[in-house]
mmCIF file of C-alpha atoms and ligand atoms in Angstrom:
data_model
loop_
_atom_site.group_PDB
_atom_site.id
_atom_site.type_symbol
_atom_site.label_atom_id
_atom_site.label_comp_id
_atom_site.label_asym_id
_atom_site.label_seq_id
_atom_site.Cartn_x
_atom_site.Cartn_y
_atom_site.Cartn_z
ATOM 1 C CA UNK A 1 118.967 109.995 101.357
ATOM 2 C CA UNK A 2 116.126 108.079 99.833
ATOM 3 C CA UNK A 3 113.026 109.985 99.154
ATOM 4 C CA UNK A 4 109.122 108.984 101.066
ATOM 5 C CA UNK A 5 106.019 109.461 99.258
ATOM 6 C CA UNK A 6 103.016 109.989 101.491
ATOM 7 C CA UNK A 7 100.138 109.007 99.359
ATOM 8 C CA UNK A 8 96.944 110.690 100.707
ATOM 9 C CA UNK A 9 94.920 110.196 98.332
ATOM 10 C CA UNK A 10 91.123 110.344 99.375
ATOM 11 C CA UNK A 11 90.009 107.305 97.924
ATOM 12 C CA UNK A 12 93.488 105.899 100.331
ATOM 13 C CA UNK A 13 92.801 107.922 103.337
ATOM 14 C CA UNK A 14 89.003 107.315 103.124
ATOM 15 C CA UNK A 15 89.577 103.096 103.122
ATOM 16 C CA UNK A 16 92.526 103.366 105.891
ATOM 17 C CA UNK A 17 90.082 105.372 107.912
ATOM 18 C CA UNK A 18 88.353 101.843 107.474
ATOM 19 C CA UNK A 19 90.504 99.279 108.335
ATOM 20 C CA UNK A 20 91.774 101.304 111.627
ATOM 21 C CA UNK A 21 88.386 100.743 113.444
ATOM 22 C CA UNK A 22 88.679 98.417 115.616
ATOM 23 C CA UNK A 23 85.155 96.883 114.393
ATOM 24 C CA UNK A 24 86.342 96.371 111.076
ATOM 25 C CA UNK A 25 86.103 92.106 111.175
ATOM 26 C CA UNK A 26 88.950 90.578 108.963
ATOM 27 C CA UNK A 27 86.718 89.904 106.131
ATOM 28 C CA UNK A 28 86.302 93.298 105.225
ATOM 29 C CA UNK A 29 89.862 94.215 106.304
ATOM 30 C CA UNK A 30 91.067 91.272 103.752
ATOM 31 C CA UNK A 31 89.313 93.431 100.762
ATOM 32 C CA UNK A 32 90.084 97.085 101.955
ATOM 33 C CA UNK A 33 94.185 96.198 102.335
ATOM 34 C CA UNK A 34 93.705 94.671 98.844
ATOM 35 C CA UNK A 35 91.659 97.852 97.300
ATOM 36 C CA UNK A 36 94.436 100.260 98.733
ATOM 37 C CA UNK A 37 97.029 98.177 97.735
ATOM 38 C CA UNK A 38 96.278 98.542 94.164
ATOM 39 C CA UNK A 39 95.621 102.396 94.520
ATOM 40 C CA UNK A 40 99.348 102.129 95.918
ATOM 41 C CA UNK A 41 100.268 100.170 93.270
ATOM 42 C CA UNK A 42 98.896 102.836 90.815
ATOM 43 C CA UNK A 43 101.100 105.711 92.450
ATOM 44 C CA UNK A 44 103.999 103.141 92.990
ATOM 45 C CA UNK A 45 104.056 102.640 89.214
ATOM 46 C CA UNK A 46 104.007 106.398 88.113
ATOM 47 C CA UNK A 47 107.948 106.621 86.666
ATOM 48 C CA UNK A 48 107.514 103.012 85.141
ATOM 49 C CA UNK A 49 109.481 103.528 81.726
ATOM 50 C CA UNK A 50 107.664 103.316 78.232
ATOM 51 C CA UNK A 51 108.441 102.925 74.846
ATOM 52 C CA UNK A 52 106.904 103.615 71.925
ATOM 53 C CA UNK A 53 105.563 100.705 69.017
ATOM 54 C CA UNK A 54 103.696 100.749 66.651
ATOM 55 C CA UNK A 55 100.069 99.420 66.301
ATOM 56 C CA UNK A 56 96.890 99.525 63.927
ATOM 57 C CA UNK A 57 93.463 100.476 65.222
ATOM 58 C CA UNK A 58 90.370 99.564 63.084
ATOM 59 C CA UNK A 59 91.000 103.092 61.718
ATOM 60 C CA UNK A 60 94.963 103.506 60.937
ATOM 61 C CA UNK A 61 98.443 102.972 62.028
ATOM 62 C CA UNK A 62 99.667 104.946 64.877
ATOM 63 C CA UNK A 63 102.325 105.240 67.356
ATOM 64 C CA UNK A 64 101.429 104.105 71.090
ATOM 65 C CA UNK A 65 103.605 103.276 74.304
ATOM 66 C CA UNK A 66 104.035 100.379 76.170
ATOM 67 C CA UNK A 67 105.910 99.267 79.295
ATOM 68 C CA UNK A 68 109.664 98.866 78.632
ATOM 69 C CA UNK A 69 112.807 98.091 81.295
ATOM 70 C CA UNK A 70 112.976 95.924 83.781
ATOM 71 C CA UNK A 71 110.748 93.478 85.015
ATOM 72 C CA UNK A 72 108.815 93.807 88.447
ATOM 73 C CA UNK A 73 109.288 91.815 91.263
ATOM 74 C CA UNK A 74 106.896 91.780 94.709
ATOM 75 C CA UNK A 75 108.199 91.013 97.621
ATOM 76 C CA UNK A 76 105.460 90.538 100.535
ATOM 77 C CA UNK A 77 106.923 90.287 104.004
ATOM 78 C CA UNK A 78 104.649 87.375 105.608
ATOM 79 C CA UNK A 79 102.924 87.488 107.376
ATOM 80 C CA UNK A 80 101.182 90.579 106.536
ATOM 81 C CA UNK A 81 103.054 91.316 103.608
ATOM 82 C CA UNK A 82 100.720 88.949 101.755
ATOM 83 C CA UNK A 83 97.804 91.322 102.248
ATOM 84 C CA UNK A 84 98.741 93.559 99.728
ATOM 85 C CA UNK A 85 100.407 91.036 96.901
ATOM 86 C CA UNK A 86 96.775 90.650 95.260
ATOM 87 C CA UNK A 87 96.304 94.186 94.808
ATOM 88 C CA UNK A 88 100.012 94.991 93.097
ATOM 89 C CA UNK A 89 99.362 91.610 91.269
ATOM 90 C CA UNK A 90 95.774 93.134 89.875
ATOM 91 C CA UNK A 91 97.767 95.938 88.274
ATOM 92 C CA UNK A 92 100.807 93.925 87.408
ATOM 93 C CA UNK A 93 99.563 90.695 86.132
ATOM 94 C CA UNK A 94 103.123 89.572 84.951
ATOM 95 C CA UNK A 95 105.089 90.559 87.772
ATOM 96 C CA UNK A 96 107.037 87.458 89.760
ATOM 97 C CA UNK A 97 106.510 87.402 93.836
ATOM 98 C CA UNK A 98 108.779 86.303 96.132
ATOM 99 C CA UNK A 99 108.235 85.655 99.801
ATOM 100 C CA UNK A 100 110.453 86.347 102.998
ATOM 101 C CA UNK A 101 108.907 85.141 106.299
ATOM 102 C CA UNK A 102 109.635 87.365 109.094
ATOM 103 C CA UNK A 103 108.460 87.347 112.452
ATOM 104 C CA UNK A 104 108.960 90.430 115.497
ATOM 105 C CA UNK A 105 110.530 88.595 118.493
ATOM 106 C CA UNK A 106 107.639 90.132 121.043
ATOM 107 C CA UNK A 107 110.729 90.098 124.183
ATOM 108 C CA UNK A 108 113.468 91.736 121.660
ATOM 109 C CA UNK A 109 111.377 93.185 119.066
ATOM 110 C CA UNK A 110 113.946 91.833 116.466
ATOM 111 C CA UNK A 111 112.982 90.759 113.461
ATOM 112 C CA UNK A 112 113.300 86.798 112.962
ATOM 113 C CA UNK A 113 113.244 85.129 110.180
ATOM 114 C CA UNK A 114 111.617 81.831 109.069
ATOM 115 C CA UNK A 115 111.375 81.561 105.402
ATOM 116 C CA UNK A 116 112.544 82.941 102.089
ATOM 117 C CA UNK A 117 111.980 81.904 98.380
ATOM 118 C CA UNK A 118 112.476 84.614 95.718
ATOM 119 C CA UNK A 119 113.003 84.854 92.212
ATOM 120 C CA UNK A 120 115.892 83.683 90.503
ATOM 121 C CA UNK A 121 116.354 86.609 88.506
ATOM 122 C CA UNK A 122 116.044 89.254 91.504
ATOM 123 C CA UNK A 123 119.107 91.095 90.375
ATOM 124 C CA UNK A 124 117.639 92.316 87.246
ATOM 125 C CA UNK A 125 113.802 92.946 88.264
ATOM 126 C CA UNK A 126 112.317 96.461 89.611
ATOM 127 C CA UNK A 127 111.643 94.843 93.588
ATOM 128 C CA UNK A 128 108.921 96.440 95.272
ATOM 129 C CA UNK A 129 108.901 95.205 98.873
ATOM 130 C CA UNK A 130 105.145 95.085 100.376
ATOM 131 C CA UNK A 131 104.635 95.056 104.602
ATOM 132 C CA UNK A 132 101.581 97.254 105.672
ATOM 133 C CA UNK A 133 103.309 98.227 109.100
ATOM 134 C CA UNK A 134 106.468 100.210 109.427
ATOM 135 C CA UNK A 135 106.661 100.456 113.095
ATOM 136 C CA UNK A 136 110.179 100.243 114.116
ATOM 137 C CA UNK A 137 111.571 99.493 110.914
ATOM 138 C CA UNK A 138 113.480 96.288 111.946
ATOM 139 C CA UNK A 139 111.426 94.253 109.763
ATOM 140 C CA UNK A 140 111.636 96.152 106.681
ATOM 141 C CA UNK A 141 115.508 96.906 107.115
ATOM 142 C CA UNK A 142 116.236 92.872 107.775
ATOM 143 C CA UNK A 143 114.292 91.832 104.476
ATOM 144 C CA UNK A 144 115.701 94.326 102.473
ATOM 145 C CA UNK A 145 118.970 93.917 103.476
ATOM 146 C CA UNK A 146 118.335 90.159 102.860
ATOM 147 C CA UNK A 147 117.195 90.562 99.089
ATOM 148 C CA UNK A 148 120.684 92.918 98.710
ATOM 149 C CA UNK A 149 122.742 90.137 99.802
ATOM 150 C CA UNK A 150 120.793 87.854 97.063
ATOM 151 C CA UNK A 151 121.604 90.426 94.801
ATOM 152 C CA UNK A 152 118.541 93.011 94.225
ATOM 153 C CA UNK A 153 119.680 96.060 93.170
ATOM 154 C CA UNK A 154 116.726 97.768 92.650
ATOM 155 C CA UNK A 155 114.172 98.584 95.931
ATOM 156 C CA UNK A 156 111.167 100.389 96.987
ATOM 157 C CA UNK A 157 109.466 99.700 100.003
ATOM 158 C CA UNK A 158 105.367 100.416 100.443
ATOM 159 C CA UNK A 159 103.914 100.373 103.473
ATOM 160 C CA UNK A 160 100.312 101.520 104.413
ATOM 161 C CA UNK A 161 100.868 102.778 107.892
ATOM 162 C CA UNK A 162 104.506 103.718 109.305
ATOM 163 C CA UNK A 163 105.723 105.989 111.979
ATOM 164 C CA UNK A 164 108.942 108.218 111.947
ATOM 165 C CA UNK A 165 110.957 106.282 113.993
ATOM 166 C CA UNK A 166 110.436 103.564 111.428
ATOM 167 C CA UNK A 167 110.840 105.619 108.371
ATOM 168 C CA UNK A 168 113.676 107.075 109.814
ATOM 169 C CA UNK A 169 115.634 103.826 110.213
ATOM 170 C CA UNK A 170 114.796 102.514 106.644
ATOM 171 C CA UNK A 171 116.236 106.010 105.242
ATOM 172 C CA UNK A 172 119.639 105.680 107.870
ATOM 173 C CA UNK A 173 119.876 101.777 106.931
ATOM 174 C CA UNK A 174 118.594 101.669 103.406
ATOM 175 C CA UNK A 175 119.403 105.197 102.142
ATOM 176 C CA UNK A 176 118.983 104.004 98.169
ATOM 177 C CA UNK A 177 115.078 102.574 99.052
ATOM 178 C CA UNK A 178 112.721 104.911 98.714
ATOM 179 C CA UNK A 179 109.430 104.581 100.692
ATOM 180 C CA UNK A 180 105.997 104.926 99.606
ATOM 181 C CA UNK A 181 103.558 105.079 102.270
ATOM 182 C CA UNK A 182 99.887 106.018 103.036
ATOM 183 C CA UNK A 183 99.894 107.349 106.545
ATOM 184 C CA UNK A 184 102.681 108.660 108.720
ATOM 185 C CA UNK A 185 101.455 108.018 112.266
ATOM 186 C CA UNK A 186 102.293 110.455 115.391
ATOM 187 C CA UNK A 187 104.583 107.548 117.364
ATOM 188 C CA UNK A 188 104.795 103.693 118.792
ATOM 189 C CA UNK A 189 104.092 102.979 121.979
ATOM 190 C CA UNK A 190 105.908 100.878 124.872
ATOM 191 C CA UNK A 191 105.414 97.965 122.529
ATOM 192 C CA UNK A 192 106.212 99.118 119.829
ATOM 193 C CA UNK A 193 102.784 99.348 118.331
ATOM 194 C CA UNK A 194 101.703 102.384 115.563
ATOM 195 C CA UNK A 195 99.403 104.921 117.494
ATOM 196 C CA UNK A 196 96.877 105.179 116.300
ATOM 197 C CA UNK A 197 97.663 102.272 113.870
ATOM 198 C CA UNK A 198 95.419 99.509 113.495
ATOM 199 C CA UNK A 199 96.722 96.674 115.991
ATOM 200 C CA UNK A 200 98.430 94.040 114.496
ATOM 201 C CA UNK A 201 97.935 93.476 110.933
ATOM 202 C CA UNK A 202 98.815 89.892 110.612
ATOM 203 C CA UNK A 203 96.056 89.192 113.344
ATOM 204 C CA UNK A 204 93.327 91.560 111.863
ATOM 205 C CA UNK A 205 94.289 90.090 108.081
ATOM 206 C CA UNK A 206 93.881 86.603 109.266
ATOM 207 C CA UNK A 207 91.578 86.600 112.217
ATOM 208 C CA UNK A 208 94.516 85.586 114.627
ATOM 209 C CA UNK A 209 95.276 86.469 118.011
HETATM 210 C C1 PRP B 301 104.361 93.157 111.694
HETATM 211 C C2 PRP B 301 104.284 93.894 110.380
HETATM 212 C C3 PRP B 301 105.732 94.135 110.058
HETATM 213 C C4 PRP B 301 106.332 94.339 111.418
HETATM 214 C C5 PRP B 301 106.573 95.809 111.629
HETATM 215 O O1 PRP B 301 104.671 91.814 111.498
HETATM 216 O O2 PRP B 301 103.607 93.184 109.380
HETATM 217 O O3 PRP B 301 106.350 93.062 109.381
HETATM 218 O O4 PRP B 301 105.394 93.855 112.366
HETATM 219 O O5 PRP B 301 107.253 96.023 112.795
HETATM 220 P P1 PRP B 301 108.758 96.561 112.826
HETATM 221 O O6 PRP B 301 108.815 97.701 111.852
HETATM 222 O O7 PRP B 301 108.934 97.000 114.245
HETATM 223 O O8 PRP B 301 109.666 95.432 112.449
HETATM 224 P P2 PRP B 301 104.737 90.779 112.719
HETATM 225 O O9 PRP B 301 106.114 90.709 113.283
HETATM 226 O O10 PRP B 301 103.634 91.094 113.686
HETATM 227 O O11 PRP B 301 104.508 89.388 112.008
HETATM 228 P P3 PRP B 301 103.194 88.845 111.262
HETATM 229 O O12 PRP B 301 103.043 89.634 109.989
HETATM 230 O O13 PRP B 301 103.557 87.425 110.993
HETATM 231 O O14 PRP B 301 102.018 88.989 112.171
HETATM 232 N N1 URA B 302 103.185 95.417 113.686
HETATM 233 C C1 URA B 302 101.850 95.586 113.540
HETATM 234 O O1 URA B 302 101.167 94.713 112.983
HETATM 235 N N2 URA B 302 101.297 96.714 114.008
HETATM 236 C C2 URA B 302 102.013 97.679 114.600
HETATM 237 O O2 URA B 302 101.435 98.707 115.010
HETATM 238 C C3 URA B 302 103.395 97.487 114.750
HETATM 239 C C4 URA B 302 103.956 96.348 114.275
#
């Protein structure tokens, strides 16, 4: 069974509290997904392998670390996905980011999807898989299971608000992904909307309705 990570850290909690009122306009919900994604980004990155080289300061030779292993790889799920790719990218300059358009059929709430361009080398990159919602999970199952059949081997899903039912069915579907999230919500609704939440993401990144 893969393992979830609640982040709650105050800085985290304090900017979600943010971007869940309603009167938050999408200017300053554009910034505040960013500055918790790269918070996320920071925890996300904890058990990122190092190495150790060697290097000369103005003063003397000494041993240091740097990254080592695999390459990352981000993986936004558009629309809303793409909300969160600055913030990883501000911490992971280097990293390659490859899109998968997904859409939530509003009659069947099944995941539908419209577009998908990753990276080449997928199978051999760290893939960290970026949606803010995880509401039913259908989303996040269908891309992941769509970068597995184009080889990834190596997942972890972030999320900034999911629910258990959600959660739940990435763990029973994907039990090798873990899942790092900010908030775990009480439930969905009859639409399959977060409560609380914060509405629909794509519409509140983008000003949409
Ligand atoms: C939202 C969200 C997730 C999905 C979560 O996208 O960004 O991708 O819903 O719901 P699920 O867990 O029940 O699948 P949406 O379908 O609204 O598309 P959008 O990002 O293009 O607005
Ligand atoms: N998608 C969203 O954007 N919000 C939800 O609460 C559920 C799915």
């Amino acid at each position: 069974m893969s393992k979830v990570f609640e982040m709650d850290h105050p800085l985290i909690q304090h900017k979600l509290s943010l971007i869940r009122d309603k009167n938050t306009g999408s200017k300053e919900f554009r910034e505040l997904v960013k500055e918790i994604s790269m918070l996320l980004a920071y925890e996300v990155t904890r058990d990122l392998p190092l190495e150790e080289i060697e290097i000369e300061t103005p003063i003397c030779k000494t041993k240091t670390k740097v990254l080592s292993g695999r390459k990352v790889g981000i993986v936004p799920i558009l629309r809303a996905g793409l909300g969160m790719v600055d913030g990883f990218l501000n911490l992971l300059p280097a990293a390659k980011v490859g899109h998968i358009g997904l859409y939530r059929d509003p009659e069947t709430l099944k995941p539908v999807e419209y577009y998908c361009k990753l990276p080449s080398d997928i199978d051999e990159r760290d893939l960290i898989v970026v949606d803010p919602m995880l509401a039913t999970g259908g989303s996040a199952n269908a891309a992941i299971s769509f970068i597995k059949e184009r080889g990834a081997k190596s997942i972890r899903l972030v999320c900034l608000i999911g629910c258990p039912e959600g959660i739940k069915s990435v763990q029973e579907t994907h039990p090798d992904v873990d899942i790092y999230i900010a908030a775990i919500d009480e439930k969905l609704n009859d639409h399959a909307y977060i409560v609380p939440g914060l509405g629909d993401a794509g519409d509140r990144l983008f000003g949409t309705k």
